[in-house]
Protein backbone atom coordinates (compact mmCIF):
# COMPACT_ATOMS: atom_id res chain seq x y z
CA UNK A 1 0.00 0.00 0.00
CA UNK A 2 1.29 3.47 -0.86
CA UNK A 3 0.37 6.27 1.55
CA UNK A 4 0.41 9.86 0.38
CA UNK A 5 0.21 12.65 2.95
CA UNK A 6 0.38 16.46 2.62
CA UNK A 7 4.16 16.11 3.11
CA UNK A 8 4.54 13.81 0.06
CA UNK A 9 5.73 15.42 -3.20
CA UNK A 10 2.87 13.60 -5.02
CA UNK A 11 0.17 15.06 -2.74
CA UNK A 12 -1.05 17.78 -5.14
CA UNK A 13 -1.46 15.37 -8.04
CA UNK A 14 -2.96 12.66 -5.83
CA UNK A 15 -5.77 14.88 -4.55
CA UNK A 16 -6.86 15.77 -8.09
CA UNK A 17 -10.34 14.63 -9.08
CA UNK A 18 -11.67 14.60 -12.65
CA UNK A 19 -13.64 17.77 -11.83
CA UNK A 20 -10.87 20.34 -11.40
CA UNK A 21 -13.23 22.63 -9.46
CA UNK A 22 -13.10 20.22 -6.51
CA UNK A 23 -10.52 21.41 -4.01
CA UNK A 24 -10.41 19.09 -1.03
CA UNK A 25 -7.49 18.26 1.20
CA UNK A 26 -7.53 14.72 2.61
CA UNK A 27 -5.50 13.74 5.65
CA UNK A 28 -4.04 10.92 3.59
CA UNK A 29 -4.60 8.98 0.39
CA UNK A 30 -4.06 5.22 0.62
CA UNK A 31 -3.39 3.52 -2.72
CA UNK A 32 -4.46 -0.05 -1.92
CA UNK A 33 -3.13 -2.98 -3.90
CA UNK A 34 -5.32 -5.76 -2.52
CA UNK A 35 -8.25 -6.54 -0.23
CA UNK A 36 -6.04 -6.84 2.88
CA UNK A 37 -4.76 -3.29 2.29
CA UNK A 38 -8.36 -2.09 2.19
CA UNK A 39 -9.19 -3.84 5.49
CA UNK A 40 -6.03 -2.48 7.09
CA UNK A 41 -6.71 1.13 6.14
CA UNK A 42 -10.32 0.87 7.33
CA UNK A 43 -9.05 -0.32 10.74
CA UNK A 44 -6.60 2.57 10.81
CA UNK A 45 -9.24 5.18 9.93
CA UNK A 46 -11.64 3.83 12.57
CA UNK A 47 -8.94 3.75 15.23
CA UNK A 48 -8.06 7.40 14.53
CA UNK A 49 -11.70 8.52 14.07
CA UNK A 50 -11.05 9.70 10.52
CA UNK A 51 -13.87 9.82 7.96
CA UNK A 52 -13.44 7.57 4.92
CA UNK A 53 -13.94 8.32 1.23
CA UNK A 54 -13.64 5.67 -1.51
CA UNK A 55 -12.15 6.48 -4.88
CA UNK A 56 -11.99 4.39 -8.00
CA UNK A 57 -11.91 6.50 -11.20
CA UNK A 58 -12.34 9.85 -9.39
CA UNK A 59 -15.05 10.97 -11.85
CA UNK A 60 -17.83 11.82 -9.42
CA UNK A 61 -19.06 15.22 -10.58
CA UNK A 62 -19.46 16.59 -7.03
CA UNK A 63 -16.26 15.07 -5.65
CA UNK A 64 -17.86 12.47 -3.36
CA UNK A 65 -14.71 10.37 -3.55
CA UNK A 66 -12.65 12.94 -1.65
CA UNK A 67 -12.96 15.35 1.26
CA UNK A 68 -11.11 17.45 3.81
CA UNK A 69 -9.20 15.74 6.66
CA UNK A 70 -10.36 12.28 5.63
CA UNK A 71 -8.77 9.02 4.52
CA UNK A 72 -9.21 8.48 0.78
CA UNK A 73 -9.13 4.77 -0.01
CA UNK A 74 -7.97 4.77 -3.62
CA UNK A 75 -8.35 1.41 -5.34
CA UNK A 76 -7.30 2.42 -8.85
CA UNK A 77 -4.24 0.15 -8.61
CA UNK A 78 -6.54 -2.86 -8.19
CA UNK A 79 -7.44 -3.41 -11.82
CA UNK A 80 -7.11 -7.07 -12.83
CA UNK A 81 -9.79 -8.55 -15.08
CA UNK A 82 -10.55 -12.20 -15.84
CA UNK A 83 -13.11 -13.88 -18.09
CA UNK A 84 -14.73 -17.08 -16.87
CA UNK A 85 -15.54 -18.86 -20.14
CA UNK A 86 -17.56 -21.60 -18.44
CA UNK A 87 -19.98 -19.26 -16.68
CA UNK A 88 -19.74 -16.52 -19.30
CA UNK A 89 -18.82 -13.87 -16.77
CA UNK A 90 -16.04 -11.35 -16.26
CA UNK A 91 -14.58 -10.64 -12.83
CA UNK A 92 -12.80 -7.37 -12.33
CA UNK A 93 -11.05 -5.68 -9.44
CA UNK A 94 -12.84 -2.69 -7.94
CA UNK A 95 -10.45 -0.11 -9.41
CA UNK A 96 -10.78 -1.19 -13.05
CA UNK A 97 -11.58 1.61 -15.48
CA UNK A 98 -13.95 1.36 -18.45
CA UNK A 99 -11.10 1.40 -20.93
CA UNK A 100 -9.21 -1.41 -19.15
CA UNK A 101 -12.29 -3.60 -19.20
CA UNK A 102 -13.18 -2.77 -22.83
CA UNK A 103 -9.66 -3.46 -24.07
CA UNK A 104 -9.64 -6.82 -22.36
CA UNK A 105 -13.06 -8.20 -23.29
CA UNK A 106 -13.36 -6.70 -26.75
CA UNK A 107 -10.24 -8.64 -27.77
CA UNK A 108 -12.34 -11.73 -27.09
CA UNK A 109 -15.32 -10.35 -29.05
CA UNK A 110 -17.47 -9.49 -26.04
CA UNK A 111 -19.43 -6.24 -25.72
CA UNK A 112 -20.26 -4.69 -22.33
CA UNK A 113 -22.99 -2.40 -21.17
CA UNK A 114 -20.47 0.22 -20.08
CA UNK A 115 -20.28 4.00 -20.09
CA UNK A 116 -18.91 6.41 -22.64
CA UNK A 117 -15.92 7.82 -20.78
CA UNK A 118 -12.81 5.60 -20.86
CA UNK A 119 -11.41 6.81 -17.52
CA UNK A 120 -14.57 6.37 -15.42
CA UNK A 121 -14.24 3.58 -12.83
CA UNK A 122 -16.47 0.58 -13.59
CA UNK A 123 -17.44 0.20 -9.91
CA UNK A 124 -18.45 3.87 -9.56
CA UNK A 125 -20.35 3.56 -12.85
CA UNK A 126 -22.22 0.35 -12.03
CA UNK A 127 -22.96 1.30 -8.40
CA UNK A 128 -24.85 4.31 -9.77
CA UNK A 129 -26.79 2.22 -12.31
CA UNK A 130 -24.68 2.90 -15.36
CA UNK A 131 -26.00 3.99 -18.74
CA UNK A 132 -24.16 3.35 -21.99
CA UNK A 133 -24.80 3.20 -25.72
CA UNK A 134 -25.63 -0.49 -25.56
CA UNK A 135 -28.04 -0.07 -22.61
CA UNK A 136 -31.14 -0.44 -24.79
CA UNK A 137 -29.86 -3.82 -25.91
CA UNK A 138 -28.11 -5.16 -22.79
CA UNK A 139 -29.64 -3.14 -19.94
CA UNK A 140 -27.91 -0.83 -17.49
CA UNK A 141 -24.45 -1.69 -16.17
CA UNK A 142 -25.90 -2.82 -12.82
CA UNK A 143 -28.35 -5.19 -14.56
CA UNK A 144 -25.58 -7.62 -15.50
CA UNK A 145 -23.90 -7.58 -12.07
CA UNK A 146 -23.93 -11.08 -10.56
CA UNK A 147 -21.63 -10.78 -7.54
CA UNK A 148 -19.57 -8.29 -5.56
CA UNK A 149 -16.82 -8.64 -3.00
CA UNK A 150 -16.85 -5.81 -0.50
CA UNK A 151 -14.95 -4.74 2.62
CA UNK A 152 -17.42 -3.38 5.14
CA UNK A 153 -17.03 -0.66 7.78
CA UNK A 154 -15.50 -3.17 10.23
CA UNK A 155 -12.85 -4.19 7.69
CA UNK A 156 -14.51 -7.57 7.10
CA UNK A 157 -14.70 -9.08 3.61
CA UNK A 158 -18.22 -9.96 2.41
CA UNK A 159 -19.58 -11.55 -0.73
CA UNK A 160 -22.96 -10.42 -2.01
CA UNK A 161 -25.00 -12.03 -4.76
CA UNK A 162 -28.63 -13.03 -5.24
CA UNK A 163 -28.33 -15.83 -2.67
CA UNK A 164 -25.79 -14.49 -0.18
CA UNK A 165 -26.29 -11.09 1.51
CA UNK A 166 -29.00 -10.59 -1.09
CA UNK A 167 -30.40 -7.39 0.47
CA UNK A 168 -26.94 -5.81 0.28
CA UNK A 169 -26.58 -7.03 -3.30
CA UNK A 170 -29.93 -5.43 -4.19
CA UNK A 171 -28.84 -2.13 -2.63
CA UNK A 172 -25.58 -2.13 -4.58
CA UNK A 173 -27.37 -2.28 -7.92
CA UNK A 174 -27.89 1.39 -8.61
CA UNK A 175 -28.01 3.01 -5.17
CA UNK A 176 -24.76 4.90 -5.79
CA UNK A 177 -21.30 4.35 -4.42
CA UNK A 178 -19.47 4.66 -1.16
CA UNK A 179 -22.40 3.89 1.11
CA UNK A 180 -22.05 0.26 2.07
CA UNK A 181 -18.35 -0.54 1.95
CA UNK A 182 -15.42 -0.71 -0.44
CA UNK A 183 -16.12 -2.87 -3.49
CA UNK A 184 -12.95 -4.80 -4.18
CA UNK A 185 -14.29 -6.91 -7.04
CA UNK A 186 -17.34 -7.19 -9.26
CA UNK A 187 -18.49 -10.04 -11.45
CA UNK A 188 -20.68 -9.31 -14.46
CA UNK A 189 -22.43 -11.67 -16.83
CA UNK A 190 -21.29 -11.20 -20.40
CA UNK A 191 -23.67 -10.67 -23.32
CA UNK A 192 -23.25 -12.84 -26.43
CA UNK A 193 -20.25 -12.00 -28.59
CA UNK A 194 -20.77 -9.49 -31.40
CA UNK A 195 -18.71 -9.15 -34.52
CA UNK A 196 -19.93 -5.79 -35.84
CA UNK A 197 -20.41 -2.48 -34.12
CA UNK A 198 -20.75 0.85 -35.90
CA UNK A 199 -20.15 4.17 -34.20
CA UNK A 200 -21.20 7.40 -35.88
CA UNK A 201 -20.62 10.92 -34.65
CA UNK A 202 -22.60 13.71 -36.26
CA UNK A 203 -21.62 17.30 -35.81
CA UNK A 204 -23.95 20.08 -36.95
CA UNK A 205 -22.42 23.48 -36.27
CA UNK A 206 -24.12 26.80 -36.97
CA UNK A 207 -27.73 25.60 -37.04
CA UNK A 208 -30.51 27.51 -35.37
CA UNK A 209 -32.56 26.70 -32.30
CA UNK A 210 -35.56 25.56 -34.35
CA UNK A 211 -33.50 22.89 -36.09
CA UNK A 212 -32.11 21.69 -32.75
CA UNK A 213 -35.68 21.31 -31.47
CA UNK A 214 -36.80 19.59 -34.69
CA UNK A 215 -33.97 17.05 -34.50
CA UNK A 216 -34.75 16.19 -30.88
CA UNK A 217 -38.44 15.87 -31.63
CA UNK A 218 -37.84 13.63 -34.67
CA UNK A 219 -35.40 11.48 -32.70
CA UNK A 220 -37.75 10.98 -29.75
CA UNK A 221 -40.64 9.96 -31.99
CA UNK A 222 -38.43 7.61 -33.99
CA UNK A 223 -36.41 5.84 -31.25
CA UNK A 224 -39.34 4.01 -29.62
CA UNK A 225 -40.26 2.40 -32.94
CA UNK A 226 -36.87 0.84 -33.72
CA UNK A 227 -35.27 -2.20 -32.17
CA UNK A 228 -32.66 -2.11 -29.44
CA UNK A 229 -29.61 -2.53 -31.64
CA UNK A 230 -29.30 1.24 -31.87
CA UNK A 231 -28.84 3.86 -29.21
CA UNK A 232 -27.75 7.44 -29.29
CA UNK A 233 -26.98 10.46 -27.22
CA UNK A 234 -27.09 14.09 -28.17
CA UNK A 235 -25.60 17.34 -26.96
CA UNK A 236 -26.92 20.81 -27.66
CA UNK A 237 -24.53 23.71 -27.43
CA UNK A 238 -24.88 27.45 -27.63
CA UNK A 239 -21.56 28.77 -26.41
CA UNK A 240 -19.06 31.26 -27.75
CA UNK A 241 -17.06 28.41 -29.26
CA UNK A 242 -19.94 26.22 -30.49
CA UNK A 243 -22.75 28.55 -31.56
CA UNK A 244 -25.95 26.50 -31.94
CA UNK A 245 -24.22 23.20 -32.46
CA UNK A 246 -25.78 19.78 -32.22
CA UNK A 247 -23.67 16.69 -31.63
CA UNK A 248 -25.23 13.26 -32.00
CA UNK A 249 -23.38 10.07 -31.20
CA UNK A 250 -24.87 6.80 -32.39
CA UNK A 251 -23.93 3.20 -31.73
CA UNK A 252 -25.37 0.40 -33.82
CA UNK A 253 -24.69 -3.11 -32.64
CA UNK A 254 -25.36 -5.07 -35.81
CA UNK A 255 -28.06 -4.13 -38.24
CA UNK A 256 -26.88 -1.31 -40.45
CA UNK A 257 -30.41 -1.10 -41.92
CA UNK A 258 -31.45 0.79 -38.75
CA UNK A 259 -28.63 3.23 -39.21
CA UNK A 260 -29.79 3.96 -42.76
CA UNK A 261 -33.31 4.64 -41.52
CA UNK A 262 -31.89 6.90 -38.82
CA UNK A 263 -29.72 8.89 -41.23
CA UNK A 264 -32.60 9.38 -43.65
CA UNK A 265 -34.51 11.17 -40.87
CA UNK A 266 -31.87 13.81 -40.56
CA UNK A 267 -31.36 14.82 -44.12
CA UNK A 268 -32.83 18.22 -43.45
C1 LIG B 1 -16.62 12.62 -18.34
C2 LIG B 1 -17.67 11.74 -17.69
C3 LIG B 1 -18.40 10.88 -18.49
C4 LIG B 1 -19.38 10.05 -17.91
N1 LIG B 1 -20.08 9.20 -18.71
C5 LIG B 1 -21.02 8.39 -18.15
C6 LIG B 1 -21.77 7.47 -18.97
O1 LIG B 1 -21.60 7.38 -20.18
N2 LIG B 1 -22.70 6.71 -18.35
C7 LIG B 1 -22.93 6.77 -17.00
O2 LIG B 1 -23.78 6.05 -16.48
N3 LIG B 1 -22.23 7.63 -16.20
C8 LIG B 1 -21.29 8.43 -16.76
N4 LIG B 1 -20.60 9.29 -15.95
C9 LIG B 1 -20.89 9.33 -14.52
C10 LIG B 1 -20.02 8.30 -13.78
O3 LIG B 1 -20.43 6.98 -14.13
C11 LIG B 1 -20.18 8.50 -12.25
O4 LIG B 1 -19.75 9.78 -11.89
C12 LIG B 1 -19.41 7.43 -11.49
O5 LIG B 1 -19.85 7.43 -10.14
C13 LIG B 1 -17.92 7.68 -11.53
O6 LIG B 1 -17.25 6.58 -11.00
P1 LIG B 1 -15.69 6.70 -10.67
O7 LIG B 1 -15.27 5.43 -10.00
O8 LIG B 1 -14.94 7.17 -11.87
O9 LIG B 1 -15.69 7.93 -9.66
P2 LIG B 1 -15.31 8.10 -8.12
O10 LIG B 1 -15.36 9.58 -7.94
O11 LIG B 1 -14.05 7.40 -7.79
O12 LIG B 1 -16.50 7.38 -7.39
C14 LIG B 1 -17.84 7.78 -7.58
C15 LIG B 1 -18.68 7.39 -6.37
O13 LIG B 1 -18.66 5.97 -6.24
C16 LIG B 1 -17.99 5.58 -5.02
N5 LIG B 1 -17.12 4.46 -5.36
C17 LIG B 1 -16.24 4.38 -6.38
N6 LIG B 1 -15.64 3.19 -6.39
C18 LIG B 1 -16.16 2.50 -5.35
C19 LIG B 1 -15.92 1.21 -4.83
N7 LIG B 1 -15.05 0.37 -5.41
N8 LIG B 1 -16.61 0.81 -3.73
C20 LIG B 1 -17.53 1.63 -3.15
N9 LIG B 1 -17.77 2.88 -3.60
C21 LIG B 1 -17.10 3.31 -4.68
C22 LIG B 1 -17.23 6.81 -4.54
O14 LIG B 1 -17.07 6.84 -3.17
C23 LIG B 1 -18.11 7.95 -5.06
O15 LIG B 1 -19.20 8.17 -4.17
C24 LIG B 1 -19.62 10.11 -16.50
C25 LIG B 1 -18.87 10.99 -15.70
C26 LIG B 1 -17.90 11.79 -16.28
C27 LIG B 1 -17.12 12.71 -15.41
Short mmCIF file of N, CA, C and O and ligand atoms in Angstrom, two decimals, residues 17-18 53-61 64-65 75 94 115-117 119-125 127 130-132 177-178 181-184, ligand 1:
data_model
loop_
_atom_site.label_atom_id
_atom_site.label_comp_id
_atom_site.label_asym_id
_atom_site.label_seq_id
_atom_site.Cartn_x
_atom_site.Cartn_y
_atom_site.Cartn_z
N UNK A 17 -9.18 15.37 -8.56
CA UNK A 17 -10.34 14.63 -9.08
C UNK A 17 -10.52 15.00 -10.55
O UNK A 17 -9.94 15.99 -11.03
N UNK A 18 -11.40 14.26 -11.25
CA UNK A 18 -11.67 14.60 -12.65
C UNK A 18 -12.19 16.04 -12.75
O UNK A 18 -11.79 16.80 -13.62
N UNK A 53 -13.37 8.15 2.57
CA UNK A 53 -13.94 8.32 1.23
C UNK A 53 -13.33 7.22 0.35
O UNK A 53 -12.18 6.83 0.56
N UNK A 54 -14.12 6.76 -0.63
CA UNK A 54 -13.64 5.67 -1.51
C UNK A 54 -13.49 6.23 -2.91
O UNK A 54 -14.41 6.89 -3.42
N UNK A 55 -12.37 5.96 -3.53
CA UNK A 55 -12.15 6.48 -4.88
C UNK A 55 -11.71 5.38 -5.83
O UNK A 55 -10.83 4.59 -5.52
N UNK A 56 -12.38 5.36 -6.97
CA UNK A 56 -11.99 4.39 -8.00
C UNK A 56 -11.45 5.18 -9.20
O UNK A 56 -10.25 5.36 -9.36
N UNK A 57 -12.37 5.71 -10.05
CA UNK A 57 -11.91 6.50 -11.20
C UNK A 57 -11.85 7.99 -10.90
O UNK A 57 -11.35 8.77 -11.72
N UNK A 58 -12.39 8.43 -9.77
CA UNK A 58 -12.34 9.85 -9.39
C UNK A 58 -13.23 10.75 -10.25
O UNK A 58 -13.03 11.96 -10.30
N UNK A 59 -14.24 10.17 -10.92
CA UNK A 59 -15.05 10.97 -11.85
C UNK A 59 -16.37 11.46 -11.26
O UNK A 59 -17.23 11.95 -12.00
N UNK A 60 -16.58 11.29 -9.98
CA UNK A 60 -17.83 11.82 -9.42
C UNK A 60 -17.87 13.34 -9.65
O UNK A 60 -16.92 14.04 -9.32
N UNK A 61 -18.98 13.80 -10.21
CA UNK A 61 -19.06 15.22 -10.58
C UNK A 61 -18.90 16.14 -9.36
O UNK A 61 -18.32 17.21 -9.43
N UNK A 64 -17.52 13.32 -4.52
CA UNK A 64 -17.86 12.47 -3.36
C UNK A 64 -16.76 11.49 -3.00
O UNK A 64 -16.81 10.88 -1.94
N UNK A 65 -15.78 11.32 -3.87
CA UNK A 65 -14.71 10.37 -3.55
C UNK A 65 -13.53 11.05 -2.86
O UNK A 65 -12.46 10.45 -2.74
N UNK A 75 -8.56 2.80 -4.92
CA UNK A 75 -8.35 1.41 -5.34
C UNK A 75 -7.99 1.29 -6.82
O UNK A 75 -8.07 0.22 -7.40
N UNK A 94 -12.02 -3.88 -8.16
CA UNK A 94 -12.84 -2.69 -7.94
C UNK A 94 -12.29 -1.41 -8.55
O UNK A 94 -13.05 -0.46 -8.75
N UNK A 115 -20.07 2.57 -19.83
CA UNK A 115 -20.28 4.00 -20.09
C UNK A 115 -19.40 4.53 -21.21
O UNK A 115 -18.60 3.81 -21.79
N UNK A 116 -19.57 5.81 -21.48
CA UNK A 116 -18.91 6.41 -22.64
C UNK A 116 -17.51 6.93 -22.35
O UNK A 116 -16.71 7.10 -23.26
N UNK A 117 -17.21 7.19 -21.09
CA UNK A 117 -15.92 7.82 -20.78
C UNK A 117 -14.90 6.76 -20.39
O UNK A 117 -15.11 6.01 -19.44
N UNK A 119 -12.11 6.76 -18.81
CA UNK A 119 -11.41 6.81 -17.52
C UNK A 119 -12.35 6.75 -16.31
O UNK A 119 -11.89 6.85 -15.17
N UNK A 120 -13.64 6.58 -16.54
CA UNK A 120 -14.57 6.37 -15.42
C UNK A 120 -14.31 4.99 -14.82
O UNK A 120 -14.03 4.03 -15.53
N UNK A 121 -14.39 4.88 -13.49
CA UNK A 121 -14.24 3.58 -12.83
C UNK A 121 -15.49 2.74 -13.02
O UNK A 121 -16.60 3.24 -12.85
N UNK A 122 -15.29 1.45 -13.34
CA UNK A 122 -16.47 0.58 -13.59
C UNK A 122 -17.30 0.45 -12.30
O UNK A 122 -18.52 0.44 -12.34
N UNK A 123 -16.63 0.38 -11.13
CA UNK A 123 -17.44 0.20 -9.91
C UNK A 123 -18.26 1.45 -9.62
O UNK A 123 -19.44 1.34 -9.28
N UNK A 124 -17.67 2.63 -9.76
CA UNK A 124 -18.45 3.87 -9.56
C UNK A 124 -19.60 3.95 -10.54
O UNK A 124 -20.73 4.33 -10.18
N UNK A 125 -19.34 3.55 -11.78
CA UNK A 125 -20.35 3.56 -12.85
C UNK A 125 -21.51 2.62 -12.52
O UNK A 125 -22.67 3.01 -12.49
N UNK A 127 -22.27 1.06 -9.68
CA UNK A 127 -22.96 1.30 -8.40
C UNK A 127 -24.04 2.37 -8.56
O UNK A 127 -25.02 2.39 -7.82
N UNK A 130 -25.55 3.04 -14.21
CA UNK A 130 -24.68 2.90 -15.36
C UNK A 130 -25.41 2.82 -16.69
O UNK A 130 -25.99 1.81 -17.04
N UNK A 131 -25.38 3.92 -17.42
CA UNK A 131 -26.00 3.99 -18.74
C UNK A 131 -24.92 4.05 -19.80
O UNK A 131 -23.93 4.77 -19.65
N UNK A 132 -25.10 3.29 -20.88
CA UNK A 132 -24.16 3.35 -21.99
C UNK A 132 -24.91 3.19 -23.31
O UNK A 132 -26.12 2.95 -23.33
N UNK A 177 -22.48 4.95 -5.03
CA UNK A 177 -21.30 4.35 -4.42
C UNK A 177 -21.00 4.87 -3.03
O UNK A 177 -21.58 5.82 -2.55
N UNK A 178 -20.06 4.16 -2.39
CA UNK A 178 -19.47 4.66 -1.16
C UNK A 178 -20.32 4.49 0.08
O UNK A 178 -19.90 4.87 1.17
N UNK A 181 -19.65 0.10 1.78
CA UNK A 181 -18.35 -0.54 1.95
C UNK A 181 -17.51 -0.31 0.70
O UNK A 181 -17.96 0.35 -0.25
N UNK A 182 -16.31 -0.87 0.72
CA UNK A 182 -15.42 -0.71 -0.44
C UNK A 182 -15.56 -1.95 -1.32
O UNK A 182 -15.25 -3.07 -0.89
N UNK A 183 -16.01 -1.75 -2.55
CA UNK A 183 -16.12 -2.87 -3.49
C UNK A 183 -14.73 -3.20 -3.99
O UNK A 183 -14.07 -2.36 -4.61
N UNK A 184 -14.29 -4.41 -3.73
CA UNK A 184 -12.95 -4.80 -4.18
C UNK A 184 -12.99 -5.64 -5.45
O UNK A 184 -12.01 -5.75 -6.16
C1 LIG B 1 -16.62 12.62 -18.34
C2 LIG B 1 -17.67 11.74 -17.69
C3 LIG B 1 -18.40 10.88 -18.49
C4 LIG B 1 -19.38 10.05 -17.91
N1 LIG B 1 -20.08 9.20 -18.71
C5 LIG B 1 -21.02 8.39 -18.15
C6 LIG B 1 -21.77 7.47 -18.97
O1 LIG B 1 -21.60 7.38 -20.18
N2 LIG B 1 -22.70 6.71 -18.35
C7 LIG B 1 -22.93 6.77 -17.00
O2 LIG B 1 -23.78 6.05 -16.48
N3 LIG B 1 -22.23 7.63 -16.20
C8 LIG B 1 -21.29 8.43 -16.76
N4 LIG B 1 -20.60 9.29 -15.95
C9 LIG B 1 -20.89 9.33 -14.52
C10 LIG B 1 -20.02 8.30 -13.78
O3 LIG B 1 -20.43 6.98 -14.13
C11 LIG B 1 -20.18 8.50 -12.25
O4 LIG B 1 -19.75 9.78 -11.89
C12 LIG B 1 -19.41 7.43 -11.49
O5 LIG B 1 -19.85 7.43 -10.14
C13 LIG B 1 -17.92 7.68 -11.53
O6 LIG B 1 -17.25 6.58 -11.00
P1 LIG B 1 -15.69 6.70 -10.67
O7 LIG B 1 -15.27 5.43 -10.00
O8 LIG B 1 -14.94 7.17 -11.87
O9 LIG B 1 -15.69 7.93 -9.66
P2 LIG B 1 -15.31 8.10 -8.12
O10 LIG B 1 -15.36 9.58 -7.94
O11 LIG B 1 -14.05 7.40 -7.79
O12 LIG B 1 -16.50 7.38 -7.39
C14 LIG B 1 -17.84 7.78 -7.58
C15 LIG B 1 -18.68 7.39 -6.37
O13 LIG B 1 -18.66 5.97 -6.24
C16 LIG B 1 -17.99 5.58 -5.02
N5 LIG B 1 -17.12 4.46 -5.36
C17 LIG B 1 -16.24 4.38 -6.38
N6 LIG B 1 -15.64 3.19 -6.39
C18 LIG B 1 -16.16 2.50 -5.35
C19 LIG B 1 -15.92 1.21 -4.83
N7 LIG B 1 -15.05 0.37 -5.41
N8 LIG B 1 -16.61 0.81 -3.73
C20 LIG B 1 -17.53 1.63 -3.15
N9 LIG B 1 -17.77 2.88 -3.60
C21 LIG B 1 -17.10 3.31 -4.68
C22 LIG B 1 -17.23 6.81 -4.54
O14 LIG B 1 -17.07 6.84 -3.17
C23 LIG B 1 -18.11 7.95 -5.06
O15 LIG B 1 -19.20 8.17 -4.17
C24 LIG B 1 -19.62 10.11 -16.50
C25 LIG B 1 -18.87 10.99 -15.70
C26 LIG B 1 -17.90 11.79 -16.28
C27 LIG B 1 -17.12 12.71 -15.41
#
